[in-house]
XYZ file of C-alpha atoms in Angstrom:
671
model
C 137.606 42.541 55.773
C 135.773 41.963 52.681
C 138.208 41.400 49.756
C 136.271 39.854 46.778
C 132.786 39.783 47.375
C 131.074 36.534 46.101
C 134.366 34.719 45.338
C 133.876 31.432 46.978
C 136.976 29.889 45.026
C 139.509 32.649 46.304
C 138.561 31.804 49.928
C 139.307 28.360 49.492
C 142.881 29.328 48.005
C 143.400 31.510 50.923
C 142.437 28.532 53.223
C 144.925 26.264 51.642
C 147.889 28.471 51.292
C 147.693 31.133 54.165
C 151.659 31.663 54.111
C 151.633 32.231 50.497
C 148.887 34.601 50.678
C 150.513 36.567 53.564
C 153.447 36.817 51.395
C 151.511 38.179 48.688
C 149.843 40.708 50.552
C 153.356 41.840 51.909
C 154.619 42.298 48.460
C 151.388 44.354 47.569
C 151.711 46.557 50.519
C 155.280 47.313 49.816
C 154.491 48.382 46.497
C 151.372 50.133 47.462
C 154.045 52.234 49.571
C 155.894 53.411 46.942
C 154.997 56.873 45.555
C 154.307 55.965 41.963
C 153.163 52.339 42.717
C 155.282 49.096 41.606
C 155.303 45.853 39.819
C 155.414 42.572 41.679
C 156.059 39.039 40.609
C 154.813 35.815 42.289
C 153.308 32.444 41.680
C 149.653 31.988 42.131
C 146.968 29.258 42.046
C 144.913 29.579 38.789
C 141.082 30.290 40.159
C 139.780 28.089 37.068
C 141.584 24.931 38.122
C 143.047 25.342 41.599
C 145.534 22.851 41.066
C 148.724 24.213 39.655
C 150.428 27.426 40.500
C 151.271 29.828 37.531
C 153.674 32.708 37.641
C 152.004 36.414 37.501
C 152.867 39.769 37.555
C 150.899 42.784 38.764
C 150.914 46.508 38.959
C 150.091 47.896 42.502
C 149.413 51.333 43.386
C 148.559 52.859 46.882
C 145.957 55.673 47.720
C 147.061 56.494 51.333
C 144.182 58.738 52.250
C 141.541 55.962 51.366
C 143.853 53.557 52.748
C 143.190 51.642 49.467
C 145.505 49.677 47.101
C 145.025 49.251 43.558
C 146.269 46.593 41.415
C 146.157 44.739 38.050
C 147.996 41.605 37.121
C 148.180 38.873 34.341
C 149.285 34.985 34.352
C 152.516 34.765 32.229
C 151.681 31.312 31.293
C 148.331 32.720 29.924
C 150.366 34.982 27.659
C 152.569 32.189 26.586
C 149.850 30.080 25.815
C 148.266 32.538 23.491
C 151.654 32.873 21.724
C 151.806 29.159 21.166
C 148.364 29.081 19.772
C 149.308 31.991 17.424
C 152.723 30.125 16.708
C 150.934 27.064 15.708
C 148.441 28.987 13.301
C 151.322 31.355 12.138
C 154.276 29.533 12.091
C 156.221 31.899 9.887
C 155.541 34.893 11.892
C 155.667 33.378 15.390
C 158.391 35.624 16.587
C 156.762 38.778 15.112
C 153.437 38.186 16.453
C 154.770 37.133 19.924
C 156.398 40.527 20.053
C 153.413 42.157 18.698
C 151.075 40.660 21.405
C 153.705 41.617 24.074
C 153.703 45.287 22.919
C 149.942 45.257 22.653
C 149.372 43.922 26.307
C 151.856 46.340 27.724
C 150.546 49.185 25.595
C 146.882 48.501 26.996
C 148.364 48.010 30.615
C 150.316 51.272 30.308
C 147.035 53.229 28.778
C 144.862 51.533 31.676
C 147.170 52.837 34.437
C 147.505 56.149 32.802
C 143.778 56.512 32.565
C 143.384 54.997 36.364
C 146.207 57.417 37.562
C 144.491 60.425 35.830
C 141.177 59.457 37.358
C 142.666 58.603 40.638
C 144.378 62.082 40.832
C 141.250 63.981 40.087
C 139.370 61.769 42.527
C 142.144 62.187 45.122
C 141.961 65.961 44.418
C 138.216 66.265 45.079
C 138.742 64.208 48.208
C 141.593 66.507 49.271
C 139.198 69.424 48.643
C 136.780 67.959 51.096
C 139.138 66.615 53.380
C 140.655 70.098 54.024
C 137.308 71.533 54.274
C 136.061 69.397 57.209
C 139.320 69.579 58.954
C 139.110 73.363 59.073
C 135.242 73.727 59.193
C 135.253 73.681 62.964
C 137.622 76.618 63.042
C 137.280 78.557 59.838
C 134.326 80.000 57.827
C 135.803 79.261 54.267
C 133.616 77.495 52.011
C 134.721 75.138 49.396
C 135.545 76.600 45.857
C 133.186 74.681 43.949
C 134.963 75.562 40.644
C 137.897 73.236 41.529
C 135.569 70.311 42.045
C 135.765 68.010 38.741
C 133.071 65.394 39.708
C 129.442 66.440 39.279
C 128.251 64.407 42.447
C 131.041 66.002 44.506
C 129.977 69.506 43.022
C 126.501 68.958 44.750
C 128.000 67.706 47.713
C 130.209 70.705 48.083
C 126.959 72.929 47.812
C 125.330 70.823 50.544
C 128.697 71.113 52.743
C 128.719 74.827 52.296
C 125.072 75.275 53.373
C 125.980 73.102 56.338
C 128.907 75.620 57.091
C 126.489 78.671 56.839
C 123.781 77.021 58.843
C 126.605 76.263 61.436
C 128.045 80.067 61.306
C 124.553 81.384 61.872
C 123.884 79.004 64.912
C 127.097 79.908 66.204
C 126.699 83.770 65.586
C 123.302 83.558 67.460
C 124.692 81.243 70.007
C 127.535 84.002 70.639
C 125.012 86.792 70.669
C 122.845 84.890 73.263
C 125.716 84.302 75.378
C 126.818 87.763 75.142
C 123.308 88.924 75.931
C 123.028 86.680 79.089
C 126.345 87.644 80.371
C 125.580 91.349 80.026
C 122.311 90.801 81.798
C 124.121 88.553 84.359
C 126.499 91.138 84.970
C 124.602 94.150 84.889
C 121.572 93.155 86.567
C 120.527 95.191 89.940
C 119.196 91.583 91.308
C 121.896 89.211 92.680
C 122.486 86.252 90.185
C 124.368 83.354 90.941
C 124.946 79.813 89.502
C 124.639 76.876 91.973
C 126.218 73.595 91.431
C 125.344 70.843 93.869
C 125.079 73.087 97.101
C 127.960 75.445 96.283
C 127.884 78.786 94.127
C 130.150 78.681 91.092
C 129.581 81.959 89.798
C 128.025 85.396 90.885
C 127.393 88.766 89.471
C 128.649 91.987 91.025
C 125.303 92.913 92.563
C 125.652 89.848 94.568
C 128.884 90.519 96.000
C 127.654 94.375 96.716
C 124.435 93.030 98.107
C 126.309 90.936 100.767
C 128.885 93.330 101.410
C 131.905 91.797 100.132
C 134.948 93.261 98.526
C 135.583 90.951 95.359
C 133.760 88.031 93.568
C 136.607 85.525 94.903
C 135.941 86.525 98.416
C 132.278 86.088 98.014
C 132.519 82.376 96.447
C 135.240 81.333 98.701
C 132.469 81.475 101.392
C 130.580 78.747 102.371
C 127.066 79.270 101.327
C 125.681 78.426 104.873
C 127.674 81.467 106.217
C 125.517 83.579 104.163
C 122.561 82.827 106.002
C 121.424 83.042 109.681
C 121.136 79.570 111.464
C 117.155 79.944 111.384
C 114.652 81.473 109.007
C 111.536 83.470 110.235
C 109.347 80.370 110.064
C 111.621 78.622 112.573
C 113.399 76.284 110.080
C 117.127 75.830 110.102
C 118.434 77.645 107.072
C 120.391 74.604 105.820
C 117.561 72.195 106.050
C 115.112 74.489 104.448
C 117.774 75.296 101.644
C 118.104 71.586 100.800
C 114.269 71.266 100.494
C 114.155 74.698 98.280
C 116.690 73.500 95.801
C 115.119 69.892 95.671
C 111.700 71.740 94.774
C 113.468 73.327 92.123
C 115.262 70.636 90.645
C 112.020 68.811 90.440
C 109.619 71.261 89.121
C 112.058 73.358 86.953
C 111.671 76.482 89.206
C 110.702 77.770 92.703
C 110.308 80.924 94.231
C 110.299 81.947 97.844
C 111.484 84.570 100.470
C 114.355 84.352 102.469
C 116.674 85.956 104.986
C 120.434 86.415 104.233
C 123.449 87.760 106.355
C 125.489 90.599 105.111
C 129.390 90.445 105.988
C 129.053 93.066 108.677
C 126.206 90.908 110.405
C 123.143 92.433 109.234
C 120.301 90.254 108.538
C 118.201 91.362 105.627
C 115.313 89.541 103.240
C 115.394 88.515 99.817
C 113.150 87.006 97.262
C 114.721 83.771 95.926
C 114.168 82.404 92.372
C 115.424 79.066 91.672
C 115.474 77.835 88.017
C 116.979 74.277 87.248
C 119.585 74.427 83.908
C 119.925 70.559 82.940
C 123.726 70.208 81.634
C 124.630 66.526 80.801
C 124.678 64.415 83.782
C 124.227 67.150 86.548
C 121.424 70.287 86.949
C 122.580 73.527 87.634
C 120.454 76.019 89.285
C 120.402 79.551 88.296
C 119.707 81.707 91.391
C 118.362 85.317 91.472
C 118.184 87.230 95.060
C 116.004 90.313 94.939
C 116.399 92.643 98.058
C 112.873 93.173 99.356
C 113.675 95.261 102.330
C 111.716 98.342 100.819
C 108.826 96.027 99.977
C 108.880 94.603 103.741
C 109.251 98.108 104.996
C 106.208 99.313 102.813
C 104.197 96.370 103.996
C 104.849 97.237 107.479
C 103.841 100.960 106.575
C 100.541 99.579 104.983
C 99.908 97.538 108.231
C 100.595 100.436 110.424
C 98.297 102.684 108.351
C 95.541 100.229 108.619
C 95.989 99.940 112.427
C 95.688 103.592 112.462
C 92.674 103.318 110.112
C 91.230 101.236 112.611
C 91.972 103.518 115.696
C 90.541 106.345 113.337
C 87.094 104.624 113.127
C 86.739 104.569 116.910
C 88.133 108.191 117.148
C 86.081 109.699 114.670
C 83.112 107.987 116.394
C 83.767 109.376 119.631
C 84.954 112.819 118.338
C 81.664 114.338 117.973
C 79.972 113.014 121.358
C 83.314 113.451 123.323
C 83.805 117.188 122.531
C 80.457 118.165 122.809
C 80.613 116.825 126.381
C 83.869 118.622 126.696
C 82.126 121.857 125.277
C 79.706 121.862 128.194
C 82.359 121.436 130.775
C 85.055 123.973 129.373
C 82.256 126.708 128.404
C 80.681 126.174 131.888
C 84.176 126.630 133.719
C 84.964 129.543 131.670
C 81.527 131.126 132.262
C 81.857 130.524 135.976
C 85.748 131.932 136.011
C 84.259 135.149 134.224
C 82.161 136.013 137.492
C 84.590 135.310 140.013
C 87.026 137.845 141.384
C 90.692 136.732 140.786
C 91.351 136.220 144.640
C 88.415 134.086 145.209
C 89.201 130.604 146.889
C 87.107 128.790 144.278
C 89.332 130.065 141.434
C 92.243 127.623 142.080
C 90.008 124.892 141.966
C 88.333 126.048 138.837
C 91.864 126.578 137.324
C 92.735 123.038 138.064
C 89.553 121.689 136.716
C 90.455 123.814 133.667
C 93.879 122.230 133.098
C 92.255 118.670 133.604
C 89.940 119.653 130.891
C 92.843 121.187 128.752
C 94.604 117.447 129.087
C 91.387 115.827 128.342
C 91.198 117.992 125.212
C 94.843 117.137 124.293
C 94.154 113.542 124.376
C 91.063 113.984 122.170
C 93.311 115.874 119.641
C 95.684 112.923 119.748
C 92.903 110.296 118.895
C 91.686 112.661 116.288
C 94.976 112.634 114.518
C 93.886 108.908 113.443
C 90.744 109.741 112.052
C 90.096 108.456 108.533
C 90.038 111.525 106.217
C 91.427 114.062 108.751
C 93.510 116.460 107.014
C 95.933 118.856 108.819
C 95.310 122.626 108.318
C 98.265 123.479 106.567
C 100.054 126.725 106.230
C 103.293 127.457 104.224
C 105.917 128.392 107.314
C 109.269 128.109 108.677
C 109.340 125.618 111.507
C 112.937 126.009 112.855
C 111.412 128.286 115.745
C 108.547 126.136 116.211
C 110.878 123.048 116.691
C 113.084 124.791 119.479
C 110.181 126.699 121.358
C 108.151 123.344 121.463
C 111.035 121.376 122.757
C 112.088 124.227 125.395
C 108.466 124.086 126.434
C 108.068 120.344 126.785
C 111.302 119.904 128.845
C 110.297 122.692 131.514
C 111.017 121.201 135.041
C 112.699 118.376 134.058
C 116.371 117.092 134.441
C 117.385 116.607 130.824
C 119.328 119.127 128.825
C 118.265 120.305 125.404
C 120.701 120.903 122.453
C 119.486 122.152 119.159
C 121.057 122.754 115.709
C 118.787 124.503 113.364
C 119.867 125.145 109.921
C 119.546 129.046 109.371
C 118.632 128.495 105.853
C 115.809 125.760 106.646
C 113.384 125.405 103.996
C 109.723 126.277 104.413
C 107.152 123.560 104.767
C 103.544 123.255 104.236
C 102.294 122.098 107.728
C 99.806 122.385 110.510
C 101.925 124.187 112.999
C 99.815 122.734 116.018
C 100.031 119.480 114.772
C 103.798 119.616 114.427
C 104.272 121.032 117.619
C 102.603 117.981 118.851
C 104.884 115.638 117.056
C 107.979 117.493 118.664
C 106.558 117.636 121.999
C 105.593 113.938 121.742
C 109.270 112.972 120.785
C 111.105 115.192 123.384
C 108.642 113.975 126.220
C 109.609 110.348 125.187
C 113.091 111.126 124.977
C 113.066 112.928 128.716
C 111.249 109.634 130.139
C 113.944 107.551 128.566
C 116.600 109.120 130.533
C 115.076 109.210 134.172
C 118.659 110.118 135.525
C 119.093 113.071 132.980
C 120.973 113.253 129.878
C 121.207 115.332 126.631
C 118.354 115.477 123.945
C 119.792 116.732 120.728
C 117.658 118.140 117.872
C 118.879 119.043 114.422
C 116.968 120.267 111.347
C 118.428 120.616 108.090
C 117.892 120.544 104.396
C 118.249 117.422 101.990
C 118.050 117.807 98.323
C 117.966 114.911 95.993
C 117.379 114.359 92.221
C 113.664 113.748 92.790
C 112.811 116.041 95.902
C 113.661 118.790 98.280
C 112.950 117.695 101.861
C 113.947 118.982 105.370
C 114.969 116.308 108.005
C 114.485 116.835 111.719
C 116.091 114.354 114.096
C 115.499 113.844 117.697
C 118.279 111.845 119.723
C 118.466 110.977 123.161
C 120.982 109.041 125.357
C 118.471 106.998 126.994
C 117.860 103.294 127.720
C 117.059 102.506 124.315
C 114.162 100.332 122.494
C 114.781 96.668 122.428
C 115.039 95.300 118.700
C 111.794 93.257 118.975
C 109.814 96.436 119.632
C 111.246 98.700 116.997
C 108.639 97.580 114.603
C 105.810 98.227 116.731
C 106.535 101.348 118.517
C 104.355 103.555 116.183
C 101.370 101.433 116.743
C 98.450 103.003 118.594
C 98.231 101.964 122.625
C 101.996 100.357 122.348
C 104.030 101.463 125.223
C 106.937 99.683 127.283
C 106.524 102.601 129.965
C 104.093 102.724 133.072
C 102.878 106.031 132.559
C 101.034 107.589 129.211
C 98.470 106.477 126.931
C 100.297 104.950 124.117
C 99.229 107.170 121.707
C 102.060 109.808 121.493
C 104.107 107.846 118.917
C 101.134 106.694 116.989
C 99.769 109.956 116.672
C 103.278 111.315 115.534
C 103.309 108.896 112.936
C 99.894 109.573 111.635
C 100.570 113.496 111.611
C 103.849 113.001 109.837
C 101.873 110.594 107.188
C 99.372 113.050 106.526
C 102.054 115.942 105.677
C 103.339 113.603 103.136
C 106.617 112.493 105.112
C 108.041 109.827 106.866
C 109.120 109.194 110.333
C 111.687 106.178 111.325
C 113.404 105.212 114.525
C 116.766 103.726 115.054
C 117.622 102.791 118.727
C 120.242 100.644 120.487
C 119.803 99.302 124.157
C 121.834 101.377 126.534
C 122.975 103.719 123.816
C 120.058 105.908 123.131
C 117.257 106.348 120.398
C 116.809 108.493 117.156
C 113.740 109.534 115.523
C 114.234 110.828 111.930
C 111.467 112.982 110.403
C 111.397 113.986 106.889
C 109.077 116.378 105.180
C 108.547 117.800 101.879
C 109.820 121.437 101.356
C 107.369 124.208 100.342
C 107.716 125.876 97.185
C 105.832 129.063 97.921
C 106.443 131.865 100.476
C 105.696 131.793 104.124
C 102.311 133.016 105.318
C 101.632 135.266 108.219
C 100.071 133.295 110.800
C 98.604 135.513 113.595
C 99.320 134.694 117.225
C 96.749 133.084 119.226
C 94.455 135.413 121.012
C 95.124 135.420 124.642
C 92.278 134.183 126.930
C 91.971 137.414 129.008
C 89.806 139.577 126.700
C 87.067 142.148 127.081
C 83.848 140.211 126.184
C 81.918 142.995 125.164
C 84.914 144.282 122.545
C 82.798 142.703 119.663
C 80.213 144.450 117.816
C 76.776 143.126 118.720
C 75.369 140.860 116.080
C 72.332 138.362 115.215
C 73.545 134.836 115.463
C 71.913 131.612 114.466
C 73.255 128.701 116.090
C 72.863 125.074 114.912
C 73.874 122.067 116.935
C 71.901 118.970 117.723
C 73.136 118.740 121.374
C 71.146 121.077 123.833
C 74.132 121.512 126.093
C 76.228 122.867 123.411
C 73.515 125.099 122.333
C 73.105 126.659 125.743
C 76.602 127.061 126.452
C 77.571 128.592 123.097
C 74.495 130.804 123.349
C 75.581 132.027 126.865
C 79.074 132.674 125.759
C 77.444 134.498 122.501
C 75.267 136.774 124.575
C 77.999 137.464 127.133
C 80.075 138.711 124.209
C 76.985 140.825 123.660
C 75.285 139.034 120.865
C 71.623 138.315 119.990
C 71.373 134.451 119.638
C 68.640 131.837 118.354
C 69.058 128.374 118.034
C 68.040 125.149 115.961
C 68.285 121.729 116.756
C 68.686 120.380 113.241
C 69.460 121.406 109.729
C 66.045 121.789 108.091
C 64.910 123.950 111.158
C 68.094 126.037 110.912
C 67.374 126.666 107.007
C 63.709 127.336 107.647
C 64.538 129.925 110.545
C 66.886 131.725 107.988
C 64.323 131.785 105.378
C 61.886 133.318 107.653
C 64.187 136.164 108.860
C 65.292 136.896 105.441
C 61.769 137.176 103.948
C 60.911 139.214 107.140
C 63.769 141.813 106.045
C 65.627 140.707 109.144
C 68.365 138.469 108.554
C 70.853 136.815 110.695
C 74.146 138.543 110.594
C 75.952 135.179 111.117
C 75.296 131.393 111.137
C 77.386 129.051 113.427
C 76.816 125.444 112.260
C 77.711 121.994 113.574
C 79.372 120.203 110.783
C 77.963 116.922 112.007
C 74.087 116.263 112.757
C 73.789 112.423 113.103
C 70.765 111.195 111.328
C 70.029 114.743 109.811
C 71.375 117.389 107.491
C 74.633 118.549 108.623
C 76.356 121.718 108.355
C 78.004 121.288 104.655
C 74.353 120.801 103.291
C 72.584 123.362 105.540
C 75.290 125.829 104.477
C 74.343 125.066 100.681
C 70.675 125.780 101.283
C 71.136 128.964 103.155
C 73.630 130.131 100.485
C 70.793 129.490 97.805
C 68.554 131.651 99.748
C 71.149 134.373 100.513
C 74.456 134.091 98.692
C 75.861 136.893 100.788
C 75.184 134.873 104.082
C 78.178 134.577 106.601
C 78.432 131.009 107.942
C 80.946 129.862 110.488
C 81.556 125.753 110.497
C 82.025 124.452 113.942
C 83.301 120.512 114.752
C 85.085 118.587 117.537
C 86.496 116.780 114.687
C 89.283 119.726 113.701
C 90.853 117.700 111.210
C 87.747 116.974 109.022
C 88.731 118.228 105.370
C 85.822 120.474 105.432
C 87.199 122.049 108.661
C 90.517 122.007 107.018
C 89.531 123.616 103.630
C 86.359 125.618 104.818
C 86.465 128.410 102.241
C 86.124 125.838 99.515
C 82.661 124.781 101.284
C 81.269 128.408 101.182
C 82.224 129.035 104.823
C 83.790 132.339 106.104
C 85.434 130.699 109.323
C 85.750 127.484 111.430
C 85.654 126.976 115.294
C 86.579 124.003 116.904
C 85.045 122.551 120.054
C 85.421 123.056 122.999
C 84.836 126.483 122.629
C 87.089 129.470 124.126
C 85.998 132.959 124.378
C 89.006 134.279 122.791
C 88.910 132.029 119.799
C 85.057 132.867 119.468
C 85.555 136.574 119.567
C 88.533 136.283 116.883
C 86.453 133.952 114.447
C 83.294 136.326 114.848
C 85.333 139.084 114.194
C 87.222 137.822 111.156
C 83.622 136.689 109.608
C 82.501 140.249 109.852
C 80.075 139.572 112.612
């Protein structure tokens, strides 16, 4: 190392006498090791002449913390020369002067050494304070006590060191807070969170363990990641190959999001949304992985798709409902009229009855189509459906070889529902169950209450022991016109789905091949008391049992006007007709102004290209606020039909017309 900066002569001496220099350094080193330092004696070439060696003495003191040694020395011959010079000038006082010089020299050296010793002690003290501070700074928050610092420069340095320690403490505190927040978020997140190193998981939270169905974090992490996914993904790619691609994208872009299928411990496959975030750490990149179970999201999307399909059918159903029911009205009405004039034992009656049954079937098919119609609402009443379920199931199984077993809770809550539509749902499900068991079996129907913190619902299950439904068909069983049977329209389950949806409920299916199928319905429970629902009037009535009334009939179809007029006249009423809304309003106005108003108006709800029943009713009521108007439609689930009172009507009657229903609605309206 550098010993004497700029001293060329000293280096020349070192070069000529390496062994003596080595010996000198050994003496100095040994003296420096002594606690209080020591004197050494040696001969050394004078740097001024470099010709002769001269005896020399030096005091050496070591500073171990700095790895320094400090020395001071003098040539003895220099002292002797001075003494000799003084002796020449002061012969008489030679001995005294020599002693004085020696004493002065010794005193100066002693003072110098004393001062140096005091300086070095203070210096060492300050350095010791700093050394202690930096030694404990990593583990301790204790600052330097600046009152113990002697040197001003070190005092300022101590202030800087204390600020550095304070900044470090603040940074560490924030880091700990951040780590604690992350760990809390990591452990308590409802989404599965994992840390990936390479192609393996090195950490996970409790949600990941629970999501995959494992008993512990260790069991989960011990599983090879490849065992957590099916062999292929829905897009056909092998899971391993696709996973490597996704991780490579995340490492390149910093993050990546995609959907994935995982396998639970029990073998169940379920979808997740995966978010990968790259975390650079030194020479490697970790991946922070988040799995979010999107089973409900997928199910909701599938439900939306089903609803869109049903809406598409609804557009068709709504379009044909009016015309089809008008045709049925003419046919049904004429059949009933013909039957009224035939004796009970007439040969033609059985043919009329067979035609009537065919018409009834056609009407039922139309009703199923109409359940899909967009905007159609069930005509709800608050009722107890336990007996409805049992009666409908028994009726639907008549003549079959299936056994029925029911378990209806005696305290079953009430529901707000359309009794006819719910009967249709139960009937469709029971008929399906019966057809799934061609050799016979048991159909089990249960109904009970389910209460959660958020809702009160009743649950109905229909379970069979039949052939079951293949897994690939489960997602499409509620689609319109989907069927795996040779018989049927493919509308039964679709109409059941539509009806339950419009009641604010849900219907789901669970099935295993050759083990049976279970349909589960959940409906909101009602909060009000049950309404009294009168029994449907029997078909065999006395047409003349209704008080005669003057009735105005509005319908755009001539065949409907004629058959409705004939049926009303057969009931004993006087009938006038109108083909469109404006004509009906003018006829009512004239009758009103002539003091011979109509007792009742029966108006079709939909008049293509003209003023319909709703607008016609408004204008008639503007003329006569006490007018009694009955709305009629082949679209029985139209909102106006469902809530007719809100639109000013006193009653409703659905096409095709039946004598009994006409008589009853006219009676209630006060005709």
